[in-house]
CSV table of C-alpha atoms and ligand atoms in Angstrom, one decimal:
chain,number,residue,atom,x,y,z
A,379,MET,CA,0.2,-0.2,-0.3
A,380,ARG,CA,1.1,3.5,-1.1
A,381,ILE,CA,0.1,6.4,0.9
A,382,GLY,CA,0.7,9.8,-0.2
A,383,VAL,CA,1.5,12.8,2.1
A,384,MET,CA,0.9,16.3,1.1
A,385,GLY,CA,2.3,18.8,3.6
A,386,GLY,CA,1.5,22.6,3.7
A,387,THR,CA,0.9,25.2,5.6
A,388,PHE,CA,-2.3,25.7,3.2
A,389,ASP,CA,-3.2,29.3,4.3
A,390,PRO,CA,-4.7,29.1,1.8
A,391,ILE,CA,-5.4,25.2,-0.3
A,392,HIS,CA,-5.4,26.6,-4.5
A,393,LEU,CA,-4.5,24.5,-7.1
A,394,GLY,CA,-1.4,24.2,-7.6
A,395,HIS,CA,-1.7,21.9,-4.4
A,396,LEU,CA,-4.5,19.9,-5.7
A,397,VAL,CA,-2.8,19.5,-9.5
A,398,THR,CA,0.4,18.0,-7.8
A,399,ALA,CA,-1.4,15.3,-5.3
A,400,GLU,CA,-3.1,14.4,-7.9
A,401,ALA,CA,-0.1,14.2,-10.5
A,402,ALA,CA,1.8,12.2,-7.4
A,403,ARG,CA,-1.0,10.5,-7.0
A,404,HIS,CA,-1.5,9.0,-10.8
A,405,GLN,CA,2.5,8.4,-11.0
A,406,PHE,CA,2.9,6.6,-7.6
A,407,SER,CA,-0.2,4.6,-7.6
A,408,LEU,CA,-1.0,5.9,-4.3
A,409,SER,CA,-4.1,4.8,-2.7
A,410,GLN,CA,-4.6,7.9,-1.1
A,411,VAL,CA,-3.1,11.4,-1.0
A,412,LEU,CA,-3.2,12.5,3.2
A,413,PHE,CA,-3.5,16.2,2.9
A,414,VAL,CA,-1.8,17.8,7.0
A,415,PRO,CA,-2.2,20.8,7.1
A,416,SER,CA,0.3,22.1,9.7
A,417,GLY,CA,0.0,23.4,13.0
A,418,GLN,CA,2.6,25.9,14.2
A,419,PRO,CA,4.7,25.8,10.9
A,420,PRO,CA,8.9,26.3,12.0
A,421,HIS,CA,9.5,28.0,8.5
A,422,LYS,CA,6.9,31.1,9.2
A,423,SER,CA,7.1,32.3,12.1
A,424,ASP,CA,8.0,35.7,10.0
A,425,ARG,CA,4.1,36.2,9.9
A,426,ALA,CA,1.0,35.2,11.4
A,427,VAL,CA,-1.0,32.4,10.0
A,428,THR,CA,-4.3,31.8,9.8
A,429,GLY,CA,-5.8,29.9,12.6
A,430,ALA,CA,-5.6,26.6,12.0
A,431,GLU,CA,-8.9,25.5,12.0
A,432,HIS,CA,-9.2,27.6,9.2
A,433,ARG,CA,-6.9,26.2,7.4
A,434,TYR,CA,-8.2,22.9,8.2
A,435,LEU,CA,-11.3,23.5,6.6
A,436,MET,CA,-10.3,25.1,3.3
A,437,THR,CA,-8.4,22.2,3.2
A,438,PHE,CA,-11.3,19.9,3.3
A,439,LEU,CA,-13.3,21.9,1.5
A,440,ALA,CA,-10.6,21.5,-1.9
A,441,ILE,CA,-10.5,18.0,-1.4
A,442,ALA,CA,-14.0,17.6,-0.9
A,443,SER,CA,-14.9,15.9,-4.3
A,444,ASN,CA,-11.8,13.6,-4.7
A,445,PRO,CA,-12.2,10.3,-2.9
A,446,ALA,CA,-8.3,9.5,-3.3
A,447,PHE,CA,-7.8,12.5,-1.0
A,448,GLN,CA,-8.0,13.0,2.8
A,449,ILE,CA,-7.1,15.1,5.6
A,450,SER,CA,-5.2,14.5,8.8
A,451,ARG,CA,-6.1,16.9,11.8
A,452,ILE,CA,-2.3,15.1,12.7
A,453,GLU,CA,-0.2,18.2,12.9
A,454,ILE,CA,-3.0,20.6,14.1
A,455,ASP,CA,-3.7,18.5,17.0
A,456,ARG,CA,0.1,18.1,18.3
A,457,PRO,CA,1.7,20.6,20.2
A,458,GLY,CA,4.6,22.3,19.8
A,459,HIS,CA,6.7,23.2,16.3
A,460,SER,CA,5.0,21.0,13.2
A,461,TYR,CA,8.1,18.7,12.6
A,462,THR,CA,7.7,16.6,9.2
A,463,PHE,CA,10.0,13.9,10.7
A,464,GLU,CA,7.6,13.9,13.8
A,465,THR,CA,4.5,13.5,11.2
A,466,VAL,CA,6.1,10.6,9.5
A,467,ARG,CA,6.6,9.2,12.2
A,468,GLN,CA,3.2,9.3,13.5
A,469,LEU,CA,1.6,8.1,10.4
A,470,SER,CA,4.5,5.3,9.7
A,471,ALA,CA,3.0,3.3,13.0
A,472,GLU,CA,-0.7,4.4,12.3
A,473,PHE,CA,-0.6,3.0,8.8
A,474,GLY,CA,2.1,-0.1,9.9
A,475,ALA,CA,4.7,-1.8,8.0
A,476,THR,CA,2.8,-2.5,4.8
A,477,ALA,CA,2.3,1.0,3.9
A,478,GLU,CA,5.0,3.2,2.1
A,479,LEU,CA,5.2,6.4,2.7
A,480,TYR,CA,5.9,9.3,-0.1
A,481,PHE,CA,6.2,12.3,0.5
A,482,ILE,CA,4.9,15.2,-1.7
A,483,THR,CA,6.5,18.8,-2.2
A,484,GLY,CA,6.9,21.1,-4.0
A,485,ALA,CA,10.6,22.1,-6.3
A,486,ASP,CA,11.0,24.7,-3.3
A,487,VAL,CA,10.6,23.2,-0.3
A,488,MET,CA,13.0,20.4,-2.1
A,489,ARG,CA,15.4,22.8,-2.3
A,490,ASP,CA,15.4,23.6,1.6
A,491,ILE,CA,15.1,20.4,3.0
A,492,LEU,CA,18.3,19.6,3.9
A,493,SER,CA,18.2,22.3,6.8
A,494,TRP,CA,15.1,20.6,8.5
A,495,HIS,CA,14.7,19.2,11.7
A,496,ARG,CA,16.3,15.9,11.6
A,497,ALA,CA,16.4,15.9,7.8
A,498,GLN,CA,19.1,12.9,6.9
A,499,GLU,CA,16.4,10.4,9.0
A,500,LEU,CA,13.6,12.7,7.8
A,501,LEU,CA,15.2,11.4,3.7
A,502,GLN,CA,16.1,7.6,5.2
A,503,ALA,CA,12.3,7.5,6.6
A,504,CYS,CA,10.2,7.4,3.3
A,505,HIS,CA,10.4,8.5,-0.4
A,506,PHE,CA,10.1,11.9,-1.3
A,507,VAL,CA,8.5,13.1,-4.0
A,508,ALA,CA,9.3,16.6,-5.6
A,509,ALA,CA,7.4,18.4,-8.3
A,510,SER,CA,8.2,20.8,-10.9
A,511,ARG,CA,7.1,24.2,-9.7
A,512,PRO,CA,7.3,27.4,-11.3
A,513,GLY,CA,10.2,29.9,-10.6
A,514,PHE,CA,12.4,27.1,-9.1
A,515,THR,CA,14.8,25.0,-10.4
A,516,LEU,CA,16.2,21.9,-8.4
A,517,GLU,CA,19.2,20.7,-10.5
A,518,HIS,CA,21.6,23.1,-8.5
A,519,TYR,CA,20.7,21.7,-4.9
A,520,LEU,CA,20.5,17.9,-6.4
A,521,ALA,CA,24.0,18.6,-7.3
A,522,LYS,CA,24.9,18.1,-3.2
A,523,GLU,CA,26.6,15.6,-2.0
A,524,ASP,CA,23.4,14.7,0.5
A,525,LEU,CA,20.3,15.3,-2.1
A,526,ALA,CA,22.3,13.7,-4.9
A,527,ARG,CA,22.7,10.0,-2.5
A,528,PHE,CA,19.3,9.9,-1.6
A,529,ARG,CA,18.4,10.4,-5.2
A,530,SER,CA,20.3,7.9,-6.3
A,531,GLN,CA,19.1,5.4,-3.9
A,532,GLY,CA,16.0,5.9,-4.7
A,533,ASN,CA,14.2,8.2,-1.9
A,534,ILE,CA,13.4,10.9,-3.7
A,535,HIS,CA,11.3,11.6,-7.2
A,536,LEU,CA,11.1,14.1,-9.7
A,537,ILE,CA,8.2,14.3,-11.5
A,538,SER,CA,6.8,17.5,-13.8
A,539,VAL,CA,3.4,18.7,-13.2
A,540,PRO,CA,1.1,21.0,-15.1
A,541,ALA,CA,2.8,24.4,-14.2
A,542,MET,CA,1.0,26.6,-12.3
A,543,ALA,CA,2.2,29.6,-11.0
A,544,ILE,CA,-0.4,30.5,-8.0
A,545,SER,CA,1.2,30.5,-4.8
A,546,SER,CA,-1.1,31.2,-1.2
A,547,SER,CA,1.0,34.2,-0.7
A,548,ASP,CA,0.0,35.9,-3.9
A,549,VAL,CA,-3.7,34.4,-3.0
A,550,ARG,CA,-3.6,36.4,0.0
A,551,ARG,CA,-2.3,39.4,-1.2
A,552,ARG,CA,-4.5,39.2,-3.9
A,553,VAL,CA,-7.6,39.2,-1.6
A,554,GLY,CA,-5.9,42.0,0.0
A,555,ALA,CA,-5.5,43.9,-2.9
A,556,GLY,CA,-9.4,43.3,-3.9
A,557,GLU,CA,-8.3,41.2,-7.1
A,558,SER,CA,-10.0,38.2,-8.1
A,559,ILE,CA,-8.7,34.7,-6.7
A,560,ARG,CA,-11.6,32.9,-8.5
A,561,TYR,CA,-9.8,30.0,-10.8
A,562,LEU,CA,-6.6,29.7,-8.5
A,563,VAL,CA,-8.6,28.3,-5.2
A,564,PRO,CA,-11.7,25.8,-5.5
A,565,ASP,CA,-14.9,27.5,-5.8
A,566,ALA,CA,-15.9,26.7,-2.6
A,567,VAL,CA,-12.8,27.8,-0.8
A,568,GLU,CA,-12.9,31.6,-2.4
A,569,ASN,CA,-16.9,31.8,-0.7
A,570,TYR,CA,-14.9,30.3,2.3
A,571,ILE,CA,-12.4,33.3,2.2
A,572,TYR,CA,-14.9,36.2,1.7
A,573,LYS,CA,-17.6,34.7,3.8
A,574,ASN,CA,-14.7,34.6,7.1
A,575,LYS,CA,-13.4,38.4,5.7
A,576,LEU,CA,-9.8,35.8,5.5
A,577,TYR,CA,-6.8,38.4,4.0
A,578,ARG,CA,-8.8,41.6,3.9
A,579,ALA,CA,-5.8,44.1,4.5
B,361,ATP,P1,3.3,29.7,0.5
B,361,ATP,O1,3.0,31.5,-0.8
B,361,ATP,O2,2.1,30.5,1.6
B,361,ATP,O3,4.3,29.7,0.8
B,361,ATP,P2,2.4,28.1,-0.6
B,361,ATP,O4,1.9,28.4,-1.9
B,361,ATP,O5,4.0,28.1,-1.3
B,361,ATP,O6,2.3,29.1,0.1
B,361,ATP,P3,2.2,25.8,0.8
B,361,ATP,O7,1.2,25.8,1.9
B,361,ATP,O8,3.7,26.5,1.6
B,361,ATP,O9,1.9,26.8,-0.1
B,361,ATP,O10,3.1,24.4,0.1
B,361,ATP,C1,3.0,23.4,0.6
B,361,ATP,C2,3.6,22.7,-0.9
B,361,ATP,O11,2.5,22.7,-1.7
B,361,ATP,C3,4.8,22.8,-1.0
B,361,ATP,O12,5.8,21.8,-0.6
B,361,ATP,C4,5.0,23.3,-1.5
B,361,ATP,O13,5.9,23.4,-2.4
B,361,ATP,C5,4.1,22.8,-3.1
B,361,ATP,N1,3.3,23.6,-4.1
B,361,ATP,C6,2.9,25.0,-3.3
B,361,ATP,N2,2.1,25.3,-4.8
B,361,ATP,C7,2.9,24.9,-5.9
B,361,ATP,C8,2.4,24.7,-7.4
B,361,ATP,N3,2.2,25.9,-7.4
B,361,ATP,N4,3.3,24.1,-7.6
B,361,ATP,C9,3.7,23.0,-7.1
B,361,ATP,N5,4.0,23.0,-6.0
B,361,ATP,C10,3.7,23.4,-5.3
B,362,MG,MG1,5.2,27.8,0.5
């Protein structure tokens, strides 16, 4: 059994996340992709992240129509910083020895991964799927000793996904500036943002 894990702040979730998860699901025959909204993200302490329940509910709405997509509260409910290493360890224990985890990221995240908490163990603990993302190239970083080693061991897989130059930061900026976010986020997420007055300047 192969399980995809799509971690993110999802502030808010957008079509780039969904396309990436779907491409990984198809390419690696994943039986499901588990979306894991982060609790307190250690890498984003520079700005106030929207409340976890809002991010959870937007993610829930965004994946509702895809039977292969699921959501987990594992990071939201765990006190303290959200470390992927802990999440992967917890999920591995939950799914059992027959499950193989595929952690899905964009190219920007894969670039930084060596700086993460217990990175070496993390890269050993599950498969990594690094998806193409407009504006980020990976070649230079993959040539680095450690990433190159994990890649040659078959723990890091690169995939091309339909290019979506969408980011949550840009969606937030647009809402603040009164610009449209239609077709960048699912309709239900757009409505949720307006109804709850998120990202207003
Ligand atoms: P922010 O601008 O706030 O950083 P983001 O759009 O990068 O938001 P995150 O929640 O930080 O969204 O990202 C979650 C995961 O999704 C990361 O692995 C990121 O690389 C990946 N991702 C986000 N947007 C895209 C995209 N357009 N194409 C491919 N991967 C993406
Ligand atoms: Mg990001």
